[in-house]
């Protein structure tokens, strides 16, 4: 897949990592916002000196701020900025529709993740809805056991296949790490070398207890429960789509409208489950290691692109748009969870006092 370009920068790199031209006497800019600020200063100076004659490079952000500059031609830099903002959203929507069955133009069983010949007739649309609903039901059973498969876009723009961690698989891994830790490595799972020496066994103990609690229990079990709930929700959503597809979907215009509504709804539902406790986005936002100076929230904001080293970011294109909405949504979800948890605790105390 040939990437679009912004100037001489590959679009995928631009969208994920930012735009890094040389400017202001050849100095490298820190980020795109700094570049915009520099353009704003230049616009102000040029308008003072020759307001009627000069064609000024202006960013879209600055054009919105000042009505007086509305007649200035929008430069290629401003068009690039606007293009990137819209493509952040397109990339996010594509990632979400590839992660679960249901997208009207997506087929997770095909090699490229695309659905060929879908929605040509209302009957094909209805069949697609039922097949997606069944696939989500199947994914529920897989997420309960070994984990369901999904599609994602890698850092090179290619469609790849991944697999979630299943509930039972995570429970089994939890007990293996727990036993291995408490036996100080005298028992280790297959293909895992035994630790050597006294300090080696002490490190093995703490490493396996941490992996059992955080890796298997929180991320594994918690994540698989979240995926199972997501499978049920999206399976129900796909089933509901059958009704409009079988009625107003008789016309091409009707099928197009239905597809737009239900695809958008699926992206929203997927987002809500992602930011819920145990969701993929929730895990990324809370990721960090204080011993290594990695602070939760900040760690995710600093991740520039997908990385194979950490499963939390391997399957996503971590654009600024994704970081922003996932961080904001997760923090709101944390606040709501804290409020509801607090109300539950206080209400229980009140009931005890009344008794």
CSV table of C-alpha atoms in Angstrom, one decimal:
chain,number,residue,atom,x,y,z
A,1,UNK,CA,0.0,0.0,0.0
A,2,UNK,CA,1.6,3.2,-1.1
A,3,UNK,CA,1.5,5.9,1.5
A,4,UNK,CA,0.3,9.4,0.8
A,5,UNK,CA,2.8,12.1,1.4
A,6,UNK,CA,2.9,15.5,3.1
A,7,UNK,CA,5.8,17.3,1.5
A,8,UNK,CA,8.6,14.8,1.6
A,9,UNK,CA,7.4,13.1,4.7
A,10,UNK,CA,5.6,9.8,4.5
A,11,UNK,CA,2.0,10.3,5.5
A,12,UNK,CA,1.8,7.4,8.0
A,13,UNK,CA,4.9,8.8,9.8
A,14,UNK,CA,3.5,12.3,9.7
A,15,UNK,CA,0.1,11.2,11.1
A,16,UNK,CA,1.7,9.2,13.9
A,17,UNK,CA,4.9,11.0,14.8
A,18,UNK,CA,4.2,14.5,13.7
A,19,UNK,CA,5.7,16.8,11.0
A,20,UNK,CA,9.4,17.7,11.3
A,21,UNK,CA,10.5,20.1,8.6
A,22,UNK,CA,13.4,22.5,9.0
A,23,UNK,CA,12.4,26.1,9.7
A,24,UNK,CA,13.6,29.2,11.3
A,25,UNK,CA,17.2,29.3,10.1
A,26,UNK,CA,17.4,25.5,9.7
A,27,UNK,CA,16.5,24.6,13.3
A,28,UNK,CA,14.4,21.5,13.9
A,29,UNK,CA,11.0,22.2,15.4
A,30,UNK,CA,10.0,20.3,18.5
A,31,UNK,CA,6.4,19.6,17.3
A,32,UNK,CA,3.8,20.7,14.9
A,33,UNK,CA,2.3,23.2,17.3
A,34,UNK,CA,5.6,25.0,17.6
A,35,UNK,CA,5.6,25.3,13.8
A,36,UNK,CA,2.1,26.8,13.8
A,37,UNK,CA,3.1,29.3,16.5
A,38,UNK,CA,6.1,30.3,14.3
A,39,UNK,CA,3.8,30.8,11.3
A,40,UNK,CA,1.5,32.9,13.4
A,41,UNK,CA,4.3,35.2,14.4
A,42,UNK,CA,5.3,35.5,10.8
A,43,UNK,CA,1.8,36.3,9.7
A,44,UNK,CA,1.5,39.1,12.2
A,45,UNK,CA,4.8,40.7,11.2
A,46,UNK,CA,4.1,40.4,7.5
A,47,UNK,CA,0.6,41.9,7.9
A,48,UNK,CA,2.1,44.9,9.6
A,49,UNK,CA,4.7,45.5,6.8
A,50,UNK,CA,2.7,44.7,3.7
A,51,UNK,CA,-0.8,43.7,4.4
A,52,UNK,CA,-2.1,43.8,0.8
A,53,UNK,CA,0.7,42.4,-1.3
A,54,UNK,CA,2.3,39.5,0.4
A,55,UNK,CA,1.0,35.9,0.2
A,56,UNK,CA,1.4,34.7,3.7
A,57,UNK,CA,1.7,31.1,4.9
A,58,UNK,CA,-0.9,30.7,7.6
A,59,UNK,CA,-2.0,27.7,9.6
A,60,UNK,CA,-5.6,26.7,9.8
A,61,UNK,CA,-5.6,27.2,13.5
A,62,UNK,CA,-4.5,30.8,13.1
A,63,UNK,CA,-7.1,31.5,10.4
A,64,UNK,CA,-9.8,30.5,12.9
A,65,UNK,CA,-8.5,32.9,15.5
A,66,UNK,CA,-8.6,36.1,13.5
A,67,UNK,CA,-11.4,37.1,11.1
A,68,UNK,CA,-9.2,39.8,9.7
A,69,UNK,CA,-7.0,37.1,8.1
A,70,UNK,CA,-9.9,35.3,6.4
A,71,UNK,CA,-8.8,36.5,2.9
A,72,UNK,CA,-5.3,35.1,3.2
A,73,UNK,CA,-4.8,32.1,0.9
A,74,UNK,CA,-4.5,28.8,2.8
A,75,UNK,CA,-1.0,27.4,2.1
A,76,UNK,CA,0.0,23.8,1.6
A,77,UNK,CA,1.1,23.6,5.2
A,78,UNK,CA,-2.4,24.6,6.4
A,79,UNK,CA,-4.0,22.1,4.0
A,80,UNK,CA,-1.6,19.4,5.2
A,81,UNK,CA,-2.6,20.2,8.8
A,82,UNK,CA,-6.3,19.9,8.0
A,83,UNK,CA,-5.7,16.7,6.1
A,84,UNK,CA,-3.9,15.1,9.0
A,85,UNK,CA,-6.7,16.0,11.5
A,86,UNK,CA,-9.3,14.3,9.3
A,87,UNK,CA,-7.1,11.3,8.6
A,88,UNK,CA,-6.4,10.7,12.4
A,89,UNK,CA,-10.1,10.0,12.6
A,90,UNK,CA,-10.2,7.8,9.5
A,91,UNK,CA,-7.3,5.8,10.9
A,92,UNK,CA,-9.0,5.3,14.3
A,93,UNK,CA,-12.3,4.2,12.6
A,94,UNK,CA,-10.4,1.7,10.5
A,95,UNK,CA,-8.6,0.3,13.5
A,96,UNK,CA,-11.8,-0.1,15.4
A,97,UNK,CA,-13.8,-1.8,12.6
A,98,UNK,CA,-10.9,-4.2,12.0
A,99,UNK,CA,-10.8,-5.2,15.7
A,100,UNK,CA,-14.3,-6.9,15.8
A,101,UNK,CA,-16.7,-8.3,13.3
A,102,UNK,CA,-19.5,-5.9,12.2
A,103,UNK,CA,-18.1,-3.3,9.8
A,104,UNK,CA,-20.2,-3.4,6.7
A,105,UNK,CA,-17.2,-3.0,4.4
A,106,UNK,CA,-14.9,-5.3,6.5
A,107,UNK,CA,-14.6,-9.0,6.6
A,108,UNK,CA,-12.1,-10.3,9.2
A,109,UNK,CA,-12.0,-13.7,7.6
A,110,UNK,CA,-10.4,-12.3,4.4
A,111,UNK,CA,-6.7,-11.8,4.1
A,112,UNK,CA,-7.0,-8.0,3.5
A,113,UNK,CA,-9.8,-7.5,6.1
A,114,UNK,CA,-12.1,-6.1,3.4
A,115,UNK,CA,-15.6,-7.4,2.5
A,116,UNK,CA,-15.9,-7.9,-1.3
A,117,UNK,CA,-19.4,-7.8,-2.7
A,118,UNK,CA,-21.0,-6.8,0.5
A,119,UNK,CA,-24.2,-4.7,0.6
A,120,UNK,CA,-24.8,-5.2,-3.2
A,121,UNK,CA,-28.4,-6.3,-2.3
A,122,UNK,CA,-30.5,-6.1,0.8
A,123,UNK,CA,-30.3,-9.9,1.2
A,124,UNK,CA,-26.5,-9.9,1.1
A,125,UNK,CA,-26.6,-7.1,3.7
A,126,UNK,CA,-28.9,-9.1,6.0
A,127,UNK,CA,-26.7,-12.2,5.6
A,128,UNK,CA,-23.6,-10.1,6.5
A,129,UNK,CA,-25.4,-8.9,9.6
A,130,UNK,CA,-26.2,-12.4,10.8
A,131,UNK,CA,-22.8,-13.7,10.0
A,132,UNK,CA,-21.2,-10.9,12.0
A,133,UNK,CA,-23.5,-11.6,14.9
A,134,UNK,CA,-22.5,-15.3,14.8
A,135,UNK,CA,-18.8,-14.3,14.6
A,136,UNK,CA,-19.1,-12.2,17.7
A,137,UNK,CA,-20.8,-15.1,19.5
A,138,UNK,CA,-18.0,-17.4,18.4
A,139,UNK,CA,-15.5,-14.8,19.6
A,140,UNK,CA,-17.2,-14.8,23.0
A,141,UNK,CA,-16.5,-18.5,23.4
A,142,UNK,CA,-12.9,-18.0,22.1
A,143,UNK,CA,-12.2,-15.1,24.5
A,144,UNK,CA,-13.4,-17.3,27.3
A,145,UNK,CA,-10.9,-20.0,26.3
A,146,UNK,CA,-7.9,-19.3,24.2
A,147,UNK,CA,-8.7,-15.8,22.8
A,148,UNK,CA,-10.3,-14.6,19.7
A,149,UNK,CA,-8.5,-13.5,16.5
A,150,UNK,CA,-8.7,-9.9,15.1
A,151,UNK,CA,-7.2,-7.8,12.4
A,152,UNK,CA,-4.9,-4.7,12.8
A,153,UNK,CA,-2.8,-2.4,10.7
A,154,UNK,CA,0.9,-2.7,11.4
A,155,UNK,CA,3.4,0.2,11.3
A,156,UNK,CA,4.1,-0.5,7.6
A,157,UNK,CA,0.4,-0.1,6.7
A,158,UNK,CA,-0.2,-3.9,6.2
A,159,UNK,CA,-3.2,-5.8,7.5
A,160,UNK,CA,-2.1,-8.4,10.0
A,161,UNK,CA,-3.8,-10.9,12.3
A,162,UNK,CA,-3.5,-10.9,16.1
A,163,UNK,CA,-5.1,-12.9,19.0
A,164,UNK,CA,-6.5,-11.8,22.4
A,165,UNK,CA,-5.6,-13.5,25.6
A,166,UNK,CA,-8.4,-15.8,26.6
A,167,UNK,CA,-9.9,-16.0,30.1
A,168,UNK,CA,-9.1,-19.6,30.9
A,169,UNK,CA,-5.6,-19.2,29.3
A,170,UNK,CA,-5.0,-16.3,31.6
A,171,UNK,CA,-6.2,-18.1,34.7
A,172,UNK,CA,-3.9,-21.1,33.9
A,173,UNK,CA,-1.0,-18.7,33.4
A,174,UNK,CA,-1.8,-17.0,36.7
A,175,UNK,CA,-1.4,-20.2,38.7
A,176,UNK,CA,1.7,-21.2,36.8
A,177,UNK,CA,3.4,-17.9,37.6
A,178,UNK,CA,2.2,-18.0,41.2
A,179,UNK,CA,3.5,-21.6,41.8
A,180,UNK,CA,6.8,-20.8,40.0
A,181,UNK,CA,7.2,-17.7,42.2
A,182,UNK,CA,6.5,-19.3,45.5
A,183,UNK,CA,8.8,-22.2,44.7
A,184,UNK,CA,11.5,-19.7,43.9
A,185,UNK,CA,11.9,-21.3,40.4
A,186,UNK,CA,12.2,-24.9,41.4
A,187,UNK,CA,9.1,-25.2,39.3
A,188,UNK,CA,9.0,-23.3,36.0
A,189,UNK,CA,6.6,-23.6,33.0
A,190,UNK,CA,7.8,-25.3,29.9
A,191,UNK,CA,10.6,-23.6,27.9
A,192,UNK,CA,11.4,-21.2,30.9
A,193,UNK,CA,14.9,-21.7,32.3
A,194,UNK,CA,15.3,-22.1,36.0
A,195,UNK,CA,16.9,-19.2,37.9
A,196,UNK,CA,20.5,-19.7,39.2
A,197,UNK,CA,21.9,-18.6,42.6
A,198,UNK,CA,20.2,-17.2,45.7
A,199,UNK,CA,19.6,-13.7,44.2
A,200,UNK,CA,18.5,-15.2,41.0
A,201,UNK,CA,15.7,-17.1,42.8
A,202,UNK,CA,14.7,-14.0,44.8
A,203,UNK,CA,14.4,-11.9,41.6
A,204,UNK,CA,12.4,-14.8,40.1
A,205,UNK,CA,10.0,-14.7,43.0
A,206,UNK,CA,9.2,-11.0,42.7
A,207,UNK,CA,9.1,-11.2,38.9
A,208,UNK,CA,6.6,-14.1,38.8
A,209,UNK,CA,4.4,-12.7,41.5
A,210,UNK,CA,4.2,-9.4,39.6
A,211,UNK,CA,3.5,-11.2,36.4
A,212,UNK,CA,0.8,-13.3,38.0
A,213,UNK,CA,-1.0,-10.3,39.6
A,214,UNK,CA,-0.6,-7.6,37.0
A,215,UNK,CA,0.1,-9.5,33.8
A,216,UNK,CA,-2.3,-12.5,34.2
A,217,UNK,CA,-4.9,-11.3,36.7
A,218,UNK,CA,-5.4,-7.6,35.8
A,219,UNK,CA,-4.4,-7.5,32.1
A,220,UNK,CA,-5.2,-11.1,31.2
A,221,UNK,CA,-8.4,-12.0,33.2
A,222,UNK,CA,-9.6,-8.4,33.3
A,223,UNK,CA,-8.9,-7.8,29.6
A,224,UNK,CA,-10.6,-11.1,28.5
A,225,UNK,CA,-13.7,-10.3,30.6
A,226,UNK,CA,-13.9,-6.9,28.8
A,227,UNK,CA,-13.5,-8.6,25.4
A,228,UNK,CA,-16.3,-11.1,26.2
A,229,UNK,CA,-18.6,-8.2,27.2
A,230,UNK,CA,-17.6,-6.4,24.0
A,231,UNK,CA,-18.4,-9.5,22.0
A,232,UNK,CA,-21.9,-9.7,23.5
A,233,UNK,CA,-22.6,-6.0,23.0
A,234,UNK,CA,-21.5,-6.0,19.3
A,235,UNK,CA,-23.2,-9.3,18.6
A,236,UNK,CA,-26.5,-7.7,19.8
A,237,UNK,CA,-25.7,-4.6,17.7
A,238,UNK,CA,-25.2,-6.7,14.6
A,239,UNK,CA,-28.5,-8.5,15.2
A,240,UNK,CA,-30.4,-5.2,15.5
A,241,UNK,CA,-29.0,-4.1,12.1
A,242,UNK,CA,-30.9,-7.0,10.5
A,243,UNK,CA,-34.2,-5.1,10.9
A,244,UNK,CA,-33.4,-1.9,9.0
A,245,UNK,CA,-31.4,-3.8,6.4
A,246,UNK,CA,-34.4,-6.1,5.7
A,247,UNK,CA,-36.8,-3.2,5.3
A,248,UNK,CA,-35.5,0.2,4.2
A,249,UNK,CA,-32.3,-1.5,3.0
A,250,UNK,CA,-34.1,-2.5,-0.1
A,251,UNK,CA,-32.8,0.6,-1.8
A,252,UNK,CA,-29.0,1.4,-2.3
A,253,UNK,CA,-29.5,4.8,-0.5
A,254,UNK,CA,-31.2,3.1,2.4
A,255,UNK,CA,-28.4,0.5,2.8
A,256,UNK,CA,-25.8,3.3,2.6
A,257,UNK,CA,-27.5,5.2,5.4
A,258,UNK,CA,-27.9,2.1,7.5
A,259,UNK,CA,-24.2,1.2,7.0
A,260,UNK,CA,-23.1,4.7,8.1
A,261,UNK,CA,-25.3,4.7,11.2
A,262,UNK,CA,-24.4,1.2,12.4
A,263,UNK,CA,-20.7,1.4,11.6
A,264,UNK,CA,-20.5,4.7,13.5
A,265,UNK,CA,-22.4,3.1,16.4
A,266,UNK,CA,-20.0,0.1,16.4
A,267,UNK,CA,-17.0,2.5,16.7
A,268,UNK,CA,-18.6,4.3,19.6
A,269,UNK,CA,-19.5,1.0,21.4
A,270,UNK,CA,-16.0,-0.3,20.8
A,271,UNK,CA,-14.6,3.0,22.2
A,272,UNK,CA,-16.7,2.8,25.3
A,273,UNK,CA,-15.6,-0.8,26.1
A,274,UNK,CA,-12.0,0.2,25.4
A,275,UNK,CA,-12.0,2.9,28.0
A,276,UNK,CA,-13.9,0.9,30.6
A,277,UNK,CA,-11.8,-0.7,33.4
A,278,UNK,CA,-10.0,-3.7,31.9
A,279,UNK,CA,-10.4,-2.4,28.3
A,280,UNK,CA,-7.5,-2.1,25.9
A,281,UNK,CA,-7.3,1.7,26.1
A,282,UNK,CA,-7.7,1.6,29.9
A,283,UNK,CA,-4.6,-0.6,30.0
A,284,UNK,CA,-2.6,1.7,27.8
A,285,UNK,CA,-3.5,4.8,29.8
A,286,UNK,CA,-2.6,3.2,33.1
A,287,UNK,CA,0.6,1.5,31.8
A,288,UNK,CA,3.8,2.5,33.4
A,289,UNK,CA,6.7,1.4,35.7
A,290,UNK,CA,7.6,3.9,38.4
A,291,UNK,CA,10.9,2.0,39.0
A,292,UNK,CA,11.9,3.0,35.5
A,293,UNK,CA,10.5,6.5,35.7
A,294,UNK,CA,7.4,5.5,33.5
A,295,UNK,CA,4.4,7.4,34.9
A,296,UNK,CA,0.9,6.2,34.0
A,297,UNK,CA,-0.9,8.5,31.5
A,298,UNK,CA,2.4,10.1,30.5
A,299,UNK,CA,3.8,6.8,29.3
A,300,UNK,CA,1.0,6.4,26.8
A,301,UNK,CA,1.1,10.0,25.6
A,302,UNK,CA,4.8,9.5,24.8
A,303,UNK,CA,4.3,6.4,22.7
A,304,UNK,CA,4.8,7.6,19.2
A,305,UNK,CA,3.7,4.5,17.2
A,306,UNK,CA,2.9,0.8,17.4
A,307,UNK,CA,5.7,-1.2,18.9
A,308,UNK,CA,6.3,-5.0,19.0
A,309,UNK,CA,8.0,-4.8,22.4
A,310,UNK,CA,4.8,-4.2,24.3
A,311,UNK,CA,1.5,-5.9,23.5
A,312,UNK,CA,-0.5,-2.9,24.7
A,313,UNK,CA,0.7,-0.9,21.7
A,314,UNK,CA,1.5,-3.5,19.2
A,315,UNK,CA,-1.9,-3.6,17.6
A,316,UNK,CA,-2.8,0.1,17.5
A,317,UNK,CA,-1.6,3.2,15.6
A,318,UNK,CA,-1.2,5.5,18.6
A,319,UNK,CA,-1.9,8.8,16.8
A,320,UNK,CA,-2.4,12.0,18.8
A,321,UNK,CA,-6.2,11.7,18.2
A,322,UNK,CA,-6.3,8.2,19.7
A,323,UNK,CA,-4.1,9.3,22.7
A,324,UNK,CA,-6.4,12.3,23.4
A,325,UNK,CA,-9.8,10.6,23.3
A,326,UNK,CA,-8.6,7.4,25.1
A,327,UNK,CA,-6.9,9.4,27.8
A,328,UNK,CA,-9.8,11.7,28.4
A,329,UNK,CA,-12.3,8.8,28.3
A,330,UNK,CA,-10.3,6.6,30.6
A,331,UNK,CA,-9.9,9.3,33.2
A,332,UNK,CA,-13.6,10.1,33.1
A,333,UNK,CA,-14.4,6.3,33.4
A,334,UNK,CA,-12.0,6.2,36.5
A,335,UNK,CA,-13.8,9.1,38.0
A,336,UNK,CA,-17.3,7.6,37.5
A,337,UNK,CA,-16.0,4.2,38.9
A,338,UNK,CA,-14.7,6.0,42.0
A,339,UNK,CA,-18.0,7.8,42.5
A,340,UNK,CA,-20.1,4.7,42.1
A,341,UNK,CA,-17.7,2.6,44.3
A,342,UNK,CA,-17.8,5.3,46.9
A,343,UNK,CA,-21.6,5.4,46.9
A,344,UNK,CA,-21.8,1.7,47.2
A,345,UNK,CA,-19.5,1.7,50.2
A,346,UNK,CA,-21.3,4.5,52.0
A,347,UNK,CA,-24.7,3.0,51.3
A,348,UNK,CA,-23.6,-0.3,52.8
A,349,UNK,CA,-22.4,1.6,55.9
A,350,UNK,CA,-25.7,3.4,56.3
A,351,UNK,CA,-27.6,0.1,56.0
A,352,UNK,CA,-25.5,-1.4,58.8
A,353,UNK,CA,-26.1,1.7,61.0
A,354,UNK,CA,-29.8,1.4,60.5
A,355,UNK,CA,-29.8,-2.2,61.5
